[in-house]
mmCIF file of C-alpha atoms in Angstrom:
data_model
loop_
_atom_site.group_PDB
_atom_site.id
_atom_site.type_symbol
_atom_site.label_atom_id
_atom_site.label_comp_id
_atom_site.label_asym_id
_atom_site.label_seq_id
_atom_site.Cartn_x
_atom_site.Cartn_y
_atom_site.Cartn_z
ATOM 1 C CA MET A 1 17.666 6.993 -32.313
ATOM 2 C CA ASP A 2 15.051 7.863 -34.906
ATOM 3 C CA PRO A 3 16.143 11.013 -36.826
ATOM 4 C CA LEU A 4 12.764 12.696 -36.256
ATOM 5 C CA VAL A 5 12.919 12.061 -32.503
ATOM 6 C CA LYS A 6 16.528 13.267 -32.399
ATOM 7 C CA SER A 7 15.642 16.493 -34.216
ATOM 8 C CA THR A 8 12.716 17.079 -31.858
ATOM 9 C CA VAL A 9 14.917 16.615 -28.780
ATOM 10 C CA ILE A 10 17.575 19.016 -30.140
ATOM 11 C CA LEU A 11 14.944 21.638 -30.979
ATOM 12 C CA LEU A 12 13.460 21.343 -27.478
ATOM 13 C CA ILE A 13 16.890 21.769 -25.838
ATOM 14 C CA VAL A 14 17.669 24.828 -27.995
ATOM 15 C CA SER A 15 14.288 26.350 -27.194
ATOM 16 C CA LEU A 16 14.776 25.864 -23.465
ATOM 17 C CA PHE A 17 18.233 27.458 -23.660
ATOM 18 C CA ASP A 18 16.866 30.387 -25.659
ATOM 19 C CA CYS A 19 14.182 31.074 -23.046
ATOM 20 C CA SER A 20 16.629 30.928 -20.172
ATOM 21 C CA ASN A 21 19.161 33.205 -21.858
ATOM 22 C CA GLY A 22 17.174 36.403 -21.206
ATOM 23 C CA PHE A 23 16.794 38.329 -17.954
ATOM 24 C CA PRO A 24 13.250 37.646 -16.704
ATOM 25 C CA ASN A 25 14.209 38.767 -13.168
ATOM 26 C CA GLY A 26 15.261 42.224 -14.392
ATOM 27 C CA GLN A 27 18.774 42.025 -12.895
ATOM 28 C CA VAL A 28 20.390 43.803 -15.828
ATOM 29 C CA GLN A 29 23.158 45.827 -14.177
ATOM 30 C CA GLY A 30 25.417 44.825 -17.065
ATOM 31 C CA SER A 31 23.264 47.010 -19.323
ATOM 32 C CA CYS A 32 23.374 50.107 -17.100
ATOM 33 C CA ALA A 33 25.615 52.138 -19.418
ATOM 34 C CA SER A 34 24.464 50.958 -22.857
ATOM 35 C CA MET A 35 20.824 50.229 -21.945
ATOM 36 C CA VAL A 36 20.998 47.398 -24.493
ATOM 37 C CA PRO A 37 19.888 43.961 -23.271
ATOM 38 C CA GLY A 38 22.217 41.049 -23.900
ATOM 39 C CA HIS A 39 19.766 39.112 -26.056
ATOM 40 C CA GLY A 40 22.132 38.501 -28.944
ATOM 41 C CA VAL A 41 20.091 40.535 -31.442
ATOM 42 C CA ASN A 42 19.899 44.185 -32.451
ATOM 43 C CA ALA A 43 17.205 46.592 -31.297
ATOM 44 C CA GLN A 44 14.246 47.347 -33.546
ATOM 45 C CA THR A 45 14.672 50.352 -35.821
ATOM 46 C CA SER A 46 10.961 51.037 -36.304
ATOM 47 C CA ALA A 47 9.036 53.521 -34.159
ATOM 48 C CA ALA A 48 8.485 52.021 -30.734
ATOM 49 C CA PRO A 49 4.876 51.200 -29.787
ATOM 50 C CA TYR A 50 5.676 52.553 -26.305
ATOM 51 C CA SER A 51 5.869 55.991 -24.728
ATOM 52 C CA LEU A 52 7.368 57.475 -21.593
ATOM 53 C CA SER A 53 5.490 60.394 -20.020
ATOM 54 C CA LEU A 54 6.144 62.617 -16.992
ATOM 55 C CA SER A 55 3.816 64.279 -14.503
ATOM 56 C CA LYS A 56 5.714 67.568 -15.025
ATOM 57 C CA ASN A 57 8.117 68.999 -17.600
ATOM 58 C CA THR A 58 10.214 70.880 -15.023
ATOM 59 C CA TYR A 59 12.019 69.763 -11.885
ATOM 60 C CA SER A 60 13.883 71.215 -8.927
ATOM 61 C CA ALA A 61 16.304 69.606 -6.463
ATOM 62 C CA GLY A 62 14.772 66.686 -4.564
ATOM 63 C CA GLN A 63 11.417 66.910 -6.347
ATOM 64 C CA GLU A 64 9.439 63.728 -7.084
ATOM 65 C CA LEU A 65 7.873 63.134 -10.507
ATOM 66 C CA THR A 66 5.648 60.305 -11.702
ATOM 67 C CA VAL A 67 7.026 58.433 -14.725
ATOM 68 C CA THR A 68 4.542 56.391 -16.788
ATOM 69 C CA LEU A 69 5.486 53.745 -19.346
ATOM 70 C CA THR A 70 2.614 52.701 -21.632
ATOM 71 C CA GLY A 71 2.230 50.913 -24.932
ATOM 72 C CA THR A 72 -0.164 49.651 -27.539
ATOM 73 C CA SER A 73 1.353 46.181 -27.031
ATOM 74 C CA PRO A 74 2.213 44.456 -23.738
ATOM 75 C CA PHE A 75 5.858 44.480 -22.699
ATOM 76 C CA LYS A 76 7.790 41.871 -20.730
ATOM 77 C CA GLY A 77 10.835 43.860 -19.704
ATOM 78 C CA PHE A 78 12.119 47.401 -19.332
ATOM 79 C CA LEU A 79 14.999 49.522 -18.071
ATOM 80 C CA ILE A 80 14.399 53.188 -17.221
ATOM 81 C CA GLN A 81 16.930 55.888 -16.341
ATOM 82 C CA ALA A 82 17.207 59.683 -16.328
ATOM 83 C CA ARG A 83 20.066 60.977 -18.472
ATOM 84 C CA SER A 84 21.725 64.345 -19.059
ATOM 85 C CA GLY A 85 22.687 64.805 -22.700
ATOM 86 C CA ASN A 86 24.926 62.010 -23.994
ATOM 87 C CA SER A 87 26.227 61.047 -20.563
ATOM 88 C CA PRO A 88 26.055 57.286 -19.870
ATOM 89 C CA ASN A 89 25.535 57.953 -16.161
ATOM 90 C CA PRO A 90 21.972 57.909 -14.808
ATOM 91 C CA VAL A 91 20.811 60.871 -12.739
ATOM 92 C CA GLY A 92 18.579 60.868 -9.652
ATOM 93 C CA SER A 93 16.911 57.854 -8.058
ATOM 94 C CA PHE A 94 13.655 55.913 -8.198
ATOM 95 C CA LYS A 95 10.885 54.718 -5.912
ATOM 96 C CA VAL A 96 8.912 51.715 -7.160
ATOM 97 C CA ASN A 97 5.913 49.482 -6.537
ATOM 98 C CA ARG A 98 5.739 45.696 -6.589
ATOM 99 C CA ASN A 99 5.856 45.504 -10.406
ATOM 100 C CA ALA A 100 9.318 47.061 -10.618
ATOM 101 C CA GLN A 101 12.648 47.084 -8.820
ATOM 102 C CA THR A 102 15.467 49.571 -8.460
ATOM 103 C CA LEU A 103 18.992 48.898 -9.697
ATOM 104 C CA ASP A 104 22.218 50.433 -8.404
ATOM 105 C CA CYS A 105 24.052 51.581 -11.522
ATOM 106 C CA THR A 106 26.425 54.462 -10.807
ATOM 107 C CA SER A 107 24.512 55.309 -7.626
ATOM 108 C CA THR A 108 21.814 53.825 -5.384
ATOM 109 C CA ALA A 109 18.462 53.166 -7.088
ATOM 110 C CA SER A 110 19.549 55.110 -10.177
ATOM 111 C CA ALA A 111 17.648 52.836 -12.577
ATOM 112 C CA VAL A 112 14.493 50.759 -12.519
ATOM 113 C CA SER A 113 13.610 47.464 -14.217
ATOM 114 C CA HIS A 114 11.033 44.648 -14.302
ATOM 115 C CA THR A 115 10.812 41.912 -11.681
ATOM 116 C CA SER A 116 9.457 39.149 -13.936
ATOM 117 C CA ALA A 117 8.613 38.427 -17.567
ATOM 118 C CA ASN A 118 4.880 38.739 -16.942
ATOM 119 C CA PRO A 119 3.382 40.991 -19.660
ATOM 120 C CA GLN A 120 2.375 44.509 -18.612
ATOM 121 C CA GLN A 121 0.429 47.156 -20.493
ATOM 122 C CA SER A 122 1.507 50.106 -18.366
ATOM 123 C CA LEU A 123 3.697 50.934 -15.396
ATOM 124 C CA GLN A 124 4.273 53.878 -13.057
ATOM 125 C CA VAL A 125 7.330 54.663 -10.935
ATOM 126 C CA ILE A 126 8.514 57.731 -9.040
ATOM 127 C CA TRP A 127 11.697 59.538 -10.073
ATOM 128 C CA VAL A 128 13.424 61.648 -7.411
ATOM 129 C CA ALA A 129 15.533 64.543 -8.700
ATOM 130 C CA PRO A 130 19.080 64.788 -7.311
ATOM 131 C CA ALA A 131 20.157 67.653 -5.088
ATOM 132 C CA ASP A 132 23.197 68.504 -7.224
ATOM 133 C CA SER A 133 21.829 68.656 -10.767
ATOM 134 C CA ASN A 134 20.826 71.820 -12.610
ATOM 135 C CA SER A 135 20.832 70.631 -16.228
ATOM 136 C CA ASP A 136 18.028 69.615 -18.564
ATOM 137 C CA LEU A 137 17.322 65.880 -18.560
ATOM 138 C CA GLU A 138 15.387 63.166 -20.348
ATOM 139 C CA LEU A 139 13.943 59.938 -19.016
ATOM 140 C CA LYS A 140 14.984 57.066 -21.278
ATOM 141 C CA ALA A 141 13.741 53.502 -21.499
ATOM 142 C CA THR A 142 14.570 50.238 -23.182
ATOM 143 C CA VAL A 143 11.396 48.214 -23.622
ATOM 144 C CA VAL A 144 11.339 44.471 -24.329
ATOM 145 C CA GLN A 145 8.308 43.027 -26.082
ATOM 146 C CA SER A 146 9.883 39.565 -26.396
ATOM 147 C CA LYS A 147 13.402 38.186 -26.189
ATOM 148 C CA LEU A 148 14.115 38.952 -29.845
ATOM 149 C CA VAL A 149 12.009 42.114 -30.137
ATOM 150 C CA PHE A 150 12.919 45.229 -28.145
ATOM 151 C CA TRP A 151 13.349 48.977 -28.573
ATOM 152 C CA THR A 152 15.999 51.257 -27.088
ATOM 153 C CA ASP A 153 15.973 55.046 -26.676
ATOM 154 C CA VAL A 154 12.280 55.372 -25.840
ATOM 155 C CA SER A 155 12.492 58.929 -24.506
ATOM 156 C CA SER A 156 10.296 61.304 -22.563
ATOM 157 C CA SER A 157 9.894 64.981 -23.405
ATOM 158 C CA LYS A 158 12.722 67.221 -22.178
ATOM 159 C CA LEU A 159 12.756 67.756 -18.418
ATOM 160 C CA THR A 160 13.867 71.320 -17.708
ATOM 161 C CA TYR A 161 15.575 72.362 -14.494
ATOM 162 C CA SER A 162 13.787 75.073 -12.527
ATOM 163 C CA ALA A 163 15.272 76.593 -9.373
ATOM 164 C CA THR A 164 13.070 76.376 -6.300
ATOM 165 C CA PRO A 165 10.923 79.547 -5.947
ATOM 166 C CA GLY A 166 11.793 81.854 -3.054
ATOM 167 C CA THR A 167 15.499 81.027 -2.929
ATOM 168 C CA ILE A 168 17.045 82.454 0.249
ATOM 169 C CA GLY A 169 19.425 85.337 -0.416
ATOM 170 C CA ILE A 170 22.712 86.024 1.392
ATOM 171 C CA ASN A 171 21.045 88.450 3.837
ATOM 172 C CA GLY A 172 18.355 85.954 4.843
ATOM 173 C CA THR A 173 15.578 87.423 2.695
ATOM 174 C CA THR A 174 14.134 85.761 -0.359
ATOM 175 C CA ALA A 175 15.570 86.733 -3.705
ATOM 176 C CA ALA A 176 12.279 88.394 -4.695
ATOM 177 C CA ASN A 177 12.037 90.433 -1.472
ATOM 178 C CA SER A 178 15.710 91.396 -1.649
ATOM 179 C CA GLY A 179 15.249 92.790 -5.139
ATOM 180 C CA PHE A 180 12.202 94.723 -4.016
ATOM 181 C CA GLN A 181 14.087 96.271 -1.105
ATOM 182 C CA HIS A 182 16.930 97.447 -3.342
ATOM 183 C CA THR A 183 14.465 98.986 -5.798
ATOM 184 C CA ALA A 184 12.119 100.496 -3.226
ATOM 185 C CA ALA A 185 14.698 102.112 -0.884
ATOM 186 C CA PRO A 186 15.627 105.022 -3.211
ATOM 187 C CA LEU A 187 11.956 105.583 -4.006
ATOM 188 C CA PHE A 188 11.013 105.868 -0.331
ATOM 189 C CA GLY A 189 13.895 108.331 0.190
ATOM 190 C CA LEU A 190 12.657 110.517 -2.675
ATOM 191 C CA ILE A 191 9.092 110.526 -1.326
ATOM 192 C CA LEU A 192 10.333 111.498 2.141
ATOM 193 C CA MET A 193 12.425 114.386 0.748
ATOM 194 C CA VAL A 194 9.487 115.763 -1.268
ATOM 195 C CA THR A 195 7.252 115.534 1.786
ATOM 196 C CA VAL A 196 9.752 117.506 3.941
ATOM 197 C CA LEU A 197 10.103 120.245 1.313
ATOM 198 C CA CYS A 198 6.330 120.671 1.059
ATOM 199 C CA ILE A 199 5.819 121.191 4.795
#
């Protein structure tokens, strides 16, 4: 075989293998803990041209927040989770549209990823806060621009836990009303005593 033809065939085979070695279908459960895609190269160390924003900076149990991933350059892949501190376990769950899919990492729908390698400029998903978390969180993303170019640790602003207003107290009243009753009872007694003495 002609050396030039042979080299061309080898290069074509290598290129085809390289393209098929990524995860265009977004089934990246193997990256749940590390959030690093198995592309055989290291993540970029420059500032990511992508950002992760939230519809609110506070959350309460079971609340739904909109998470938006945008960038100055199109992206072909992503993995998004909510994390507490340095824990490798994602928190909460996601609801998605047709441009994303949920992944079961440590719990059902606890991460979200792409469904194809079609370039996207922006994406929105819904994050649902868990019922048993009361710590501050961050949404984190790995964003893939191409097979050899990706960024990890694209983070949102801090998401602060906020207890639901009007929490029911042990006597069936709200915490605010309960506090008012404890404060107001002695005052009403004093007013009544003064009134009796003045009659």
